[in-house]
mmCIF file of C-alpha atoms (C1' of nucleotides) in Angstrom:
data_model
loop_
_atom_site.group_PDB
_atom_site.id
_atom_site.type_symbol
_atom_site.label_atom_id
_atom_site.label_comp_id
_atom_site.label_asym_id
_atom_site.label_seq_id
_atom_site.Cartn_x
_atom_site.Cartn_y
_atom_site.Cartn_z
ATOM 1 C CA MET A 1 12.848 1.810 12.978
ATOM 2 C CA PHE A 2 12.000 2.153 9.250
ATOM 3 C CA LEU A 3 9.079 0.361 7.722
ATOM 4 C CA GLY A 4 7.121 0.218 4.507
ATOM 5 C CA THR A 5 7.565 0.541 0.759
ATOM 6 C CA TYR A 6 6.687 4.077 -0.818
ATOM 7 C CA ARG A 7 6.642 4.771 -4.708
ATOM 8 C CA HIS A 8 7.775 8.406 -5.347
ATOM 9 C CA SER A 9 8.197 10.057 -8.312
ATOM 10 C CA VAL A 10 11.857 11.524 -9.244
ATOM 11 C CA ASP A 11 11.389 14.994 -10.790
ATOM 12 C CA ALA A 12 13.967 16.646 -13.773
ATOM 13 C CA LYS A 13 15.986 18.236 -11.158
ATOM 14 C CA GLY A 14 16.624 14.722 -9.426
ATOM 15 C CA ARG A 15 14.757 15.598 -6.268
ATOM 16 C CA VAL A 16 12.963 12.629 -4.564
ATOM 17 C CA ALA A 17 10.555 13.309 -1.586
ATOM 18 C CA ILE A 18 11.454 11.242 1.531
ATOM 19 C CA PRO A 19 8.409 9.841 3.230
ATOM 20 C CA ALA A 20 7.178 11.877 6.396
ATOM 21 C CA ARG A 21 7.486 8.849 8.540
ATOM 22 C CA PHE A 22 11.349 8.521 7.652
ATOM 23 C CA ARG A 23 12.057 11.891 7.532
ATOM 24 C CA GLU A 24 11.115 12.743 10.804
ATOM 25 C CA GLN A 25 13.536 9.988 12.318
ATOM 26 C CA LEU A 26 16.718 11.391 10.584
ATOM 27 C CA PRO A 27 18.425 13.985 11.989
ATOM 28 C CA THR A 28 21.610 16.053 10.443
ATOM 29 C CA GLY A 29 24.343 13.835 9.819
ATOM 30 C CA THR A 30 22.242 11.293 7.803
ATOM 31 C CA VAL A 31 24.171 10.112 4.989
ATOM 32 C CA ILE A 32 23.264 8.462 1.524
ATOM 33 C CA SER A 33 25.600 6.008 -0.565
ATOM 34 C CA LYS A 34 25.563 3.183 -2.751
ATOM 35 C CA GLY A 35 24.430 -0.260 -1.601
ATOM 36 C CA ALA A 36 24.473 -3.942 -2.559
ATOM 37 C CA GLU A 37 22.420 -5.009 -5.607
ATOM 38 C CA GLY A 38 22.205 -1.685 -7.140
ATOM 39 C CA CYS A 39 20.309 0.178 -4.461
ATOM 40 C CA LEU A 40 21.102 3.528 -2.919
ATOM 41 C CA GLN A 41 21.116 3.468 1.223
ATOM 42 C CA VAL A 42 20.352 5.630 3.300
ATOM 43 C CA TYR A 43 22.245 5.918 7.071
ATOM 44 C CA PRO A 44 21.078 7.634 10.188
ATOM 45 C CA PRO A 45 23.784 8.903 11.977
ATOM 46 C CA GLN A 46 24.361 6.224 14.391
ATOM 47 C CA GLU A 47 23.843 3.551 11.767
ATOM 48 C CA TRP A 48 26.929 5.505 9.602
ATOM 49 C CA ALA A 49 29.010 5.525 12.771
ATOM 50 C CA GLN A 50 29.108 1.519 12.708
ATOM 51 C CA GLU A 51 30.288 1.695 9.086
ATOM 52 C CA GLN A 52 33.294 3.582 10.145
ATOM 53 C CA GLY A 53 35.137 0.714 11.220
ATOM 54 C CA LEU A 54 36.031 0.384 7.674
ATOM 55 C CA ARG A 55 39.191 2.396 7.399
ATOM 56 C CA LEU A 56 42.230 2.750 5.338
ATOM 57 C CA GLY A 57 45.748 1.913 6.765
ATOM 58 C CA SER A 58 48.714 -0.190 5.769
ATOM 59 C CA MET A 59 47.007 -2.750 7.324
ATOM 60 C CA THR A 60 43.729 -2.959 5.468
ATOM 61 C CA PRO A 61 43.230 -5.881 2.948
ATOM 62 C CA ALA A 62 42.814 -5.033 -0.825
ATOM 63 C CA GLU A 63 39.179 -5.856 -0.773
ATOM 64 C CA GLU A 64 38.207 -3.690 1.888
ATOM 65 C CA ARG A 65 40.101 -0.715 0.604
ATOM 66 C CA ARG A 66 38.220 -1.103 -2.637
ATOM 67 C CA LEU A 67 34.745 -1.567 -0.598
ATOM 68 C CA ALA A 68 35.757 1.638 1.690
ATOM 69 C CA ARG A 69 36.755 3.822 -1.697
ATOM 70 C CA MET A 70 33.234 2.959 -3.426
ATOM 71 C CA MET A 71 31.380 3.274 0.026
ATOM 72 C CA PHE A 72 32.814 6.349 1.027
ATOM 73 C CA GLY A 73 33.531 7.945 -2.525
ATOM 74 C CA ALA A 74 29.858 7.794 -3.184
ATOM 75 C CA ALA A 75 28.604 9.143 0.002
ATOM 76 C CA ARG A 76 26.883 12.467 0.699
ATOM 77 C CA GLU A 77 25.216 14.184 3.470
ATOM 78 C CA CYS A 78 21.356 14.294 3.243
ATOM 79 C CA GLU A 79 20.236 18.167 2.829
ATOM 80 C CA PHE A 80 16.549 18.109 2.945
ATOM 81 C CA ASP A 81 14.383 21.180 1.375
ATOM 82 C CA GLY A 82 11.351 22.899 2.439
ATOM 83 C CA GLN A 83 9.440 20.010 0.903
ATOM 84 C CA GLY A 84 11.174 17.258 2.584
ATOM 85 C CA ARG A 85 12.981 16.356 -0.594
ATOM 86 C CA ILE A 86 16.413 15.324 -1.260
ATOM 87 C CA VAL A 87 18.776 15.641 -4.551
ATOM 88 C CA LEU A 88 19.948 12.191 -6.184
ATOM 89 C CA SER A 89 23.078 13.455 -7.734
ATOM 90 C CA ALA A 90 23.820 12.142 -11.410
ATOM 91 C CA ASP A 91 26.060 9.375 -10.364
ATOM 92 C CA GLN A 92 23.796 8.076 -7.735
ATOM 93 C CA ARG A 93 20.945 8.070 -10.296
ATOM 94 C CA GLN A 94 23.300 6.308 -12.797
ATOM 95 C CA TYR A 95 24.339 3.945 -10.230
ATOM 96 C CA ALA A 96 20.878 2.576 -9.294
ATOM 97 C CA ALA A 97 19.450 3.302 -12.845
ATOM 98 C CA ILE A 98 16.582 5.633 -11.848
ATOM 99 C CA THR A 99 15.133 7.974 -13.900
ATOM 100 C CA ASN A 100 11.483 8.947 -13.295
ATOM 101 C CA VAL A 101 10.455 6.821 -10.080
ATOM 102 C CA ALA A 102 11.985 5.589 -7.302
ATOM 103 C CA TRP A 103 11.049 2.882 -4.376
ATOM 104 C CA ILE A 104 11.746 3.726 -0.980
ATOM 105 C CA VAL A 105 11.995 1.090 1.154
ATOM 106 C CA GLY A 106 12.179 0.862 5.069
ATOM 107 C CA VAL A 107 14.553 -1.974 6.046
ATOM 108 C CA ASN A 108 14.433 -1.882 9.976
ATOM 109 C CA ASN A 109 17.650 0.065 10.700
ATOM 110 C CA LEU A 110 18.512 1.504 6.921
ATOM 111 C CA ILE A 111 16.462 3.251 4.008
ATOM 112 C CA GLU A 112 17.069 2.109 0.795
ATOM 113 C CA ILE A 113 16.169 3.886 -2.618
ATOM 114 C CA TRP A 114 15.583 1.323 -5.672
ATOM 115 C CA ASN A 115 14.471 1.893 -9.508
ATOM 116 C CA ASP A 116 11.404 0.287 -10.632
ATOM 117 C CA GLU A 117 12.505 -2.785 -12.102
ATOM 118 C CA GLN A 118 15.208 -3.935 -9.602
ATOM 119 C CA TRP A 119 12.645 -3.378 -6.827
ATOM 120 C CA ARG A 120 9.935 -5.584 -8.657
ATOM 121 C CA ARG A 121 12.722 -8.627 -8.637
ATOM 122 C CA ILE A 122 14.186 -8.067 -5.282
ATOM 123 C CA GLY A 123 11.014 -6.768 -3.242
ATOM 124 C CA GLU A 124 7.673 -8.125 -4.265
ATOM 125 C CA ALA A 125 7.349 -11.688 -3.711
ATOM 126 C CA THR A 126 4.558 -14.338 -4.156
ATOM 127 C CA PRO A 127 3.470 -16.005 -1.009
ATOM 128 C CA GLU A 128 5.128 -18.823 -2.107
ATOM 129 C CA GLU A 129 8.632 -17.456 -2.425
ATOM 130 C CA TYR A 130 8.377 -15.320 0.603
ATOM 131 C CA THR A 131 7.359 -18.454 2.551
ATOM 132 C CA ARG A 132 10.458 -20.122 0.576
ATOM 133 C CA ILE A 133 12.981 -17.498 1.664
ATOM 134 C CA GLN A 134 11.572 -17.313 5.144
ATOM 135 C CA ASP A 135 12.158 -21.058 5.827
ATOM 136 C CA GLN A 136 15.585 -20.902 4.200
ATOM 137 C CA VAL A 137 17.022 -18.345 6.415
ATOM 138 C CA ALA A 138 15.318 -20.198 9.306
ATOM 139 C CA GLU A 139 16.696 -23.366 8.354
ATOM 140 C CA ARG A 140 20.346 -21.726 8.138
ATOM 141 C CA ARG A 141 20.125 -20.200 11.223
ATOM 142 C CA ARG A 142 19.440 -23.378 13.080
ATOM 143 C CA ALA A 143 22.023 -25.034 11.614
ATOM 144 C CA HIS A 144 24.453 -22.418 12.530
ATOM 145 C CA ASN A 145 23.352 -22.306 16.394
ATOM 146 C CA THR A 146 23.726 -25.867 16.867
ATOM 147 C CA MET B 1 -2.845 -14.853 24.086
ATOM 148 C CA PHE B 2 -4.829 -14.453 21.106
ATOM 149 C CA LEU B 3 -7.848 -16.930 20.142
ATOM 150 C CA GLY B 4 -10.542 -17.064 18.001
ATOM 151 C CA THR B 5 -11.706 -16.342 14.403
ATOM 152 C CA TYR B 6 -13.539 -13.230 13.188
ATOM 153 C CA ARG B 7 -15.212 -12.204 9.733
ATOM 154 C CA HIS B 8 -14.758 -8.859 9.205
ATOM 155 C CA SER B 9 -15.372 -6.464 6.331
ATOM 156 C CA VAL B 10 -12.744 -4.405 4.589
ATOM 157 C CA ASP B 11 -14.042 -0.804 2.989
ATOM 158 C CA ALA B 12 -12.881 0.788 -0.042
ATOM 159 C CA LYS B 13 -10.184 2.494 1.754
ATOM 160 C CA GLY B 14 -8.720 -0.598 2.673
ATOM 161 C CA ARG B 15 -9.637 -0.415 6.650
ATOM 162 C CA VAL B 16 -10.541 -3.489 8.811
ATOM 163 C CA ALA B 17 -11.616 -3.520 12.426
ATOM 164 C CA ILE B 18 -9.718 -5.387 14.615
ATOM 165 C CA PRO B 19 -11.590 -7.539 16.902
ATOM 166 C CA ALA B 20 -12.030 -5.500 20.550
ATOM 167 C CA ARG B 21 -10.636 -8.837 22.358
ATOM 168 C CA PHE B 22 -7.252 -8.566 20.562
ATOM 169 C CA ARG B 23 -7.309 -4.904 20.349
ATOM 170 C CA GLU B 24 -6.901 -4.433 24.076
ATOM 171 C CA GLN B 25 -4.019 -6.629 24.168
ATOM 172 C CA LEU B 26 -2.118 -4.343 21.507
ATOM 173 C CA PRO B 27 0.029 -1.770 22.612
ATOM 174 C CA THR B 28 1.612 0.935 20.475
ATOM 175 C CA GLY B 29 4.474 -0.691 18.564
ATOM 176 C CA THR B 30 2.336 -3.237 17.278
ATOM 177 C CA VAL B 31 3.673 -4.263 13.761
ATOM 178 C CA ILE B 32 1.703 -5.885 10.583
ATOM 179 C CA SER B 33 3.839 -7.631 7.765
ATOM 180 C CA LYS B 34 3.655 -10.454 5.584
ATOM 181 C CA GLY B 35 3.492 -14.177 6.771
ATOM 182 C CA ALA B 36 3.947 -17.482 5.311
ATOM 183 C CA GLU B 37 1.673 -18.998 3.204
ATOM 184 C CA GLY B 38 0.091 -15.673 1.737
ATOM 185 C CA CYS B 39 -1.526 -14.408 5.098
ATOM 186 C CA LEU B 40 -0.697 -11.114 7.117
ATOM 187 C CA GLN B 41 0.685 -11.119 10.740
ATOM 188 C CA VAL B 42 0.088 -8.816 13.489
ATOM 189 C CA TYR B 43 3.063 -8.727 15.977
ATOM 190 C CA PRO B 44 2.928 -7.461 19.247
ATOM 191 C CA PRO B 45 5.896 -5.319 20.524
ATOM 192 C CA GLN B 46 7.531 -8.267 22.213
ATOM 193 C CA GLU B 47 6.925 -10.554 19.691
ATOM 194 C CA TRP B 48 8.288 -7.964 16.991
ATOM 195 C CA ALA B 49 11.490 -7.080 18.722
ATOM 196 C CA GLN B 50 12.606 -10.853 18.300
ATOM 197 C CA GLU B 51 12.652 -10.532 14.599
ATOM 198 C CA GLN B 52 14.641 -7.366 14.672
ATOM 199 C CA GLY B 53 17.743 -9.269 15.193
ATOM 200 C CA LEU B 54 17.567 -8.899 11.245
ATOM 201 C CA ARG B 55 19.466 -6.210 9.972
ATOM 202 C CA LEU B 56 21.295 -4.727 6.994
ATOM 203 C CA GLY B 57 24.991 -3.701 7.195
ATOM 204 C CA SER B 58 28.117 -4.600 4.977
ATOM 205 C CA MET B 59 28.276 -7.808 6.908
ATOM 206 C CA THR B 60 24.825 -9.308 5.990
ATOM 207 C CA PRO B 61 24.411 -12.171 3.624
ATOM 208 C CA ALA B 62 22.676 -12.109 0.767
ATOM 209 C CA GLU B 63 19.638 -14.310 1.750
ATOM 210 C CA GLU B 64 19.174 -12.185 4.642
ATOM 211 C CA ARG B 65 19.311 -9.144 2.930
ATOM 212 C CA ARG B 66 16.562 -10.377 0.825
ATOM 213 C CA LEU B 67 14.184 -11.468 3.627
ATOM 214 C CA ALA B 68 14.861 -8.348 5.577
ATOM 215 C CA ARG B 69 13.536 -6.006 2.464
ATOM 216 C CA MET B 70 10.566 -8.235 1.833
ATOM 217 C CA MET B 71 9.540 -8.530 5.459
ATOM 218 C CA PHE B 72 10.556 -4.842 6.626
ATOM 219 C CA GLY B 73 9.395 -3.333 3.329
ATOM 220 C CA ALA B 74 6.105 -4.828 3.694
ATOM 221 C CA ALA B 75 5.766 -3.654 7.385
ATOM 222 C CA ARG B 76 3.956 -1.168 8.802
ATOM 223 C CA GLU B 77 3.256 0.072 12.411
ATOM 224 C CA CYS B 78 -0.375 -0.456 13.281
ATOM 225 C CA GLU B 79 -2.481 2.878 13.970
ATOM 226 C CA PHE B 80 -5.766 2.477 15.227
ATOM 227 C CA ASP B 81 -8.265 5.120 14.274
ATOM 228 C CA GLY B 82 -11.055 5.780 17.039
ATOM 229 C CA GLN B 83 -13.128 2.826 15.762
ATOM 230 C CA GLY B 84 -10.172 0.380 16.231
ATOM 231 C CA ARG B 85 -9.532 -0.172 12.711
ATOM 232 C CA ILE B 86 -6.439 -0.375 10.914
ATOM 233 C CA VAL B 87 -5.530 0.499 7.403
ATOM 234 C CA LEU B 88 -4.092 -2.308 5.135
ATOM 235 C CA SER B 89 -1.750 -0.663 2.436
ATOM 236 C CA ALA B 90 -2.234 -1.954 -1.007
ATOM 237 C CA ASP B 91 0.573 -3.729 -1.094
ATOM 238 C CA GLN B 92 -0.417 -5.924 1.740
ATOM 239 C CA ARG B 93 -4.036 -6.203 0.334
ATOM 240 C CA GLN B 94 -2.452 -7.485 -3.000
ATOM 241 C CA TYR B 95 -0.205 -10.039 -1.421
ATOM 242 C CA ALA B 96 -2.883 -11.448 0.821
ATOM 243 C CA ALA B 97 -5.181 -11.392 -2.089
ATOM 244 C CA ILE B 98 -7.632 -9.636 -0.052
ATOM 245 C CA THR B 99 -10.650 -7.224 -1.053
ATOM 246 C CA ASN B 100 -13.906 -7.107 0.621
ATOM 247 C CA VAL B 101 -13.470 -9.596 3.367
ATOM 248 C CA ALA B 102 -10.987 -10.522 5.610
ATOM 249 C CA TRP B 103 -10.422 -13.308 8.339
ATOM 250 C CA ILE B 104 -8.963 -12.362 11.531
ATOM 251 C CA VAL B 105 -7.439 -15.237 13.546
ATOM 252 C CA GLY B 106 -5.765 -15.673 16.756
ATOM 253 C CA VAL B 107 -2.926 -18.050 16.918
ATOM 254 C CA ASN B 108 -1.324 -17.697 20.758
ATOM 255 C CA ASN B 109 1.100 -15.366 20.086
ATOM 256 C CA LEU B 110 0.489 -13.887 16.706
ATOM 257 C CA ILE B 111 -2.735 -12.351 14.640
ATOM 258 C CA GLU B 112 -3.035 -13.678 11.434
ATOM 259 C CA ILE B 113 -5.120 -12.204 8.775
ATOM 260 C CA TRP B 114 -6.465 -14.027 6.006
ATOM 261 C CA ASN B 115 -8.643 -13.793 2.415
ATOM 262 C CA ASP B 116 -11.670 -15.928 2.365
ATOM 263 C CA GLU B 117 -10.861 -18.449 -0.013
ATOM 264 C CA GLN B 118 -7.179 -19.251 1.833
ATOM 265 C CA TRP B 119 -8.409 -19.220 5.214
ATOM 266 C CA ARG B 120 -11.039 -21.928 4.073
ATOM 267 C CA ARG B 121 -8.409 -24.007 2.782
ATOM 268 C CA ILE B 122 -5.942 -23.475 5.848
ATOM 269 C CA GLY B 123 -8.285 -23.092 8.634
ATOM 270 C CA GLU B 124 -11.094 -25.489 8.245
ATOM 271 C CA ALA B 125 -9.959 -29.166 8.407
ATOM 272 C CA THR B 126 -11.981 -32.487 8.394
ATOM 273 C CA PRO B 127 -11.362 -34.691 11.613
ATOM 274 C CA GLU B 128 -9.248 -36.773 9.515
ATOM 275 C CA GLU B 129 -7.060 -34.052 8.099
ATOM 276 C CA TYR B 130 -6.646 -32.618 11.828
ATOM 277 C CA THR B 131 -5.489 -35.857 13.206
ATOM 278 C CA ARG B 132 -3.268 -36.632 10.479
ATOM 279 C CA ILE B 133 -1.335 -33.324 10.774
ATOM 280 C CA GLN B 134 -1.259 -33.517 14.606
ATOM 281 C CA ASP B 135 0.333 -36.793 13.925
ATOM 282 C CA GLN B 136 3.010 -35.622 11.540
ATOM 283 C CA VAL B 137 4.371 -32.723 13.580
ATOM 284 C CA ALA B 138 4.474 -35.193 16.825
ATOM 285 C CA GLU B 139 6.404 -37.810 14.666
ATOM 286 C CA ARG B 140 8.965 -34.856 13.444
ATOM 287 C CA ARG B 141 9.484 -33.724 16.751
ATOM 288 C CA ARG B 142 9.988 -37.198 18.182
ATOM 289 C CA ALA B 143 12.813 -37.368 15.330
ATOM 290 C CA HIS B 144 14.306 -34.190 16.277
ATOM 291 C CA ASN B 145 14.823 -34.785 19.893
ATOM 292 C CA THR B 146 16.557 -37.911 19.830
ATOM 293 C "C1'" DC C 1 -37.019 -5.434 24.892
ATOM 294 C "C1'" DA C 2 -33.732 -1.837 25.958
ATOM 295 C "C1'" DC C 3 -29.170 -0.601 26.510
ATOM 296 C "C1'" DA C 4 -24.243 -0.876 25.678
ATOM 297 C "C1'" DA C 5 -20.675 -2.356 22.853
ATOM 298 C "C1'" DA C 6 -18.853 -3.674 18.685
ATOM 299 C "C1'" DG C 7 -18.428 -2.725 13.536
ATOM 300 C "C1'" DT C 8 -19.526 -0.136 9.053
ATOM 301 C "C1'" DG C 9 -19.566 3.473 6.137
ATOM 302 C "C1'" DG C 10 -18.531 8.192 4.327
ATOM 303 C "C1'" DG C 11 -17.444 13.445 4.285
ATOM 304 C "C1'" DG C 12 -14.119 16.988 5.137
ATOM 305 C "C1'" DA C 13 -10.110 19.279 6.896
ATOM 306 C "C1'" DA C 14 -5.050 18.766 7.148
ATOM 307 C "C1'" DA C 15 -0.890 16.715 5.890
ATOM 308 C "C1'" DA C 16 2.102 14.958 2.173
ATOM 309 C "C1'" DG C 17 4.070 14.506 -2.270
ATOM 310 C "C1'" DT C 18 4.429 17.206 -6.860
ATOM 311 C "C1'" DG C 19 5.954 20.244 -10.508
ATOM 312 C "C1'" DG C 20 7.838 24.657 -11.927
ATOM 313 C "C1'" DG C 21 9.592 29.582 -11.838
ATOM 314 C "C1'" DG C 22 13.226 32.473 -10.682
ATOM 315 C "C1'" DA C 23 17.093 34.164 -8.074
ATOM 316 C "C1'" DC C 24 21.686 33.068 -6.747
ATOM 317 C "C1'" DT C 25 26.569 31.116 -7.564
ATOM 318 C "C1'" DA C 26 30.280 28.938 -10.056
ATOM 319 C "C1'" DT C 27 32.623 27.776 -14.332
ATOM 320 C "C1'" DG C 28 34.411 28.580 -18.614
ATOM 321 C "C1'" DA C 29 34.766 30.952 -23.194
ATOM 322 C "C1'" DG C 30 35.257 34.948 -25.723
ATOM 323 C "C1'" DC D 1 36.319 41.794 -17.515
ATOM 324 C "C1'" DT D 2 32.136 40.447 -19.153
ATOM 325 C "C1'" DC D 3 29.036 37.418 -20.746
ATOM 326 C "C1'" DA D 4 26.428 32.770 -21.139
ATOM 327 C "C1'" DT D 5 25.522 28.468 -19.456
ATOM 328 C "C1'" DA D 6 24.897 25.079 -16.138
ATOM 329 C "C1'" DG D 7 23.828 23.755 -11.514
ATOM 330 C "C1'" DT D 8 21.751 24.503 -6.998
ATOM 331 C "C1'" DC D 9 18.681 25.771 -3.963
ATOM 332 C "C1'" DC D 10 14.464 28.596 -2.149
ATOM 333 C "C1'" DC D 11 9.542 29.376 -2.568
ATOM 334 C "C1'" DC D 12 4.903 28.959 -4.142
ATOM 335 C "C1'" DA D 13 1.180 26.508 -5.841
ATOM 336 C "C1'" DC D 14 -1.636 22.729 -6.957
ATOM 337 C "C1'" DT D 15 -2.948 17.587 -6.418
ATOM 338 C "C1'" DT D 16 -3.313 13.415 -4.176
ATOM 339 C "C1'" DT D 17 -3.586 10.867 0.104
ATOM 340 C "C1'" DT D 18 -4.347 10.486 4.710
ATOM 341 C "C1'" DC D 19 -6.465 10.198 8.716
ATOM 342 C "C1'" DC D 20 -9.864 12.510 11.980
ATOM 343 C "C1'" DC D 21 -14.712 12.867 12.893
ATOM 344 C "C1'" DC D 22 -19.455 11.827 13.157
ATOM 345 C "C1'" DA D 23 -23.601 8.854 12.261
ATOM 346 C "C1'" DC D 24 -25.702 4.945 11.318
ATOM 347 C "C1'" DT D 25 -26.368 -0.596 11.921
ATOM 348 C "C1'" DT D 26 -25.570 -5.150 13.928
ATOM 349 C "C1'" DT D 27 -24.674 -7.834 17.733
ATOM 350 C "C1'" DG D 28 -24.617 -9.488 22.246
ATOM 351 C "C1'" DT D 29 -26.201 -8.964 27.292
ATOM 352 C "C1'" DG D 30 -28.725 -7.849 31.515
#
DNA sequence: CACAAAGTGGGGAAAAGTGGGGACTATGAG
DNA sequence: CTCATAGTCCCCACTTTTCCCCACTTTGTG
């Protein structure tokens, strides 16, 4: 389980430290790829395995072909240096518009990496916003169950 | 079961003592996150387990992605020091507008943490208000069941 | 009143994060 | 083939944060 938000700096070489709390839950075979809303997503092995339902074949619809290409094409295995950092490739930094600072967010089963501005828009919420969205999702689920 | 209201101080390092009565009911795996109306909520493990239905994947709708990011991003596992205190992160203190004082309230299955002013507004009620709200809830339930 | 339990505050060691130097490799040009 | 350039990776040193421990104060209880 990944919890919490951390603000880390990205140096000139594209390196970011992954918070120690997260790192100790990430065995080899961990993968980083593109995610929705312009973030990067880090998948522990068992989560990545679930995404592999997405396959190319003669039966695959066009949209899934497109998703599969983007998702797997952008993916890389995470390699940590002695200080617990990974290197974000130039592509990945461009996709997520990350320059000097990255927000690293634990979202239950995945880890997401955001740039400064986007995270402020998506992740930070006033109490009013938070309450509204919580009620919205609850309402939606209630409607769905009945 | 968590009952009662306690006023504790928050020191410069963001530490708050959790009342001993509560602490002895909180095993490891307890989580603290944002709650509605600008409070923080402490979830014992079995309560938190219910929130984990919310996961990220290529099938997750946009609203749930947003909620998951805010909720898990703001969450931390509770770690008690030798004195029975937990550390509220800077984010959490900002969200709940907590500075030097926190109100810690047992609300049946969860514990809530409020700032001074908000708790006065939410928690203290005149007999008239209390009566009115009780009637409102009763009415809503009656309408919902029929 | 005395003792025990709970809460408060601060100092210091250990861990985590940050930045840069330098060696090795690969690639491409002269 | 040789050299220059860029990119990667490993290592070391510094800074910042976290958390563990100790001591004091307050509260509650017999």
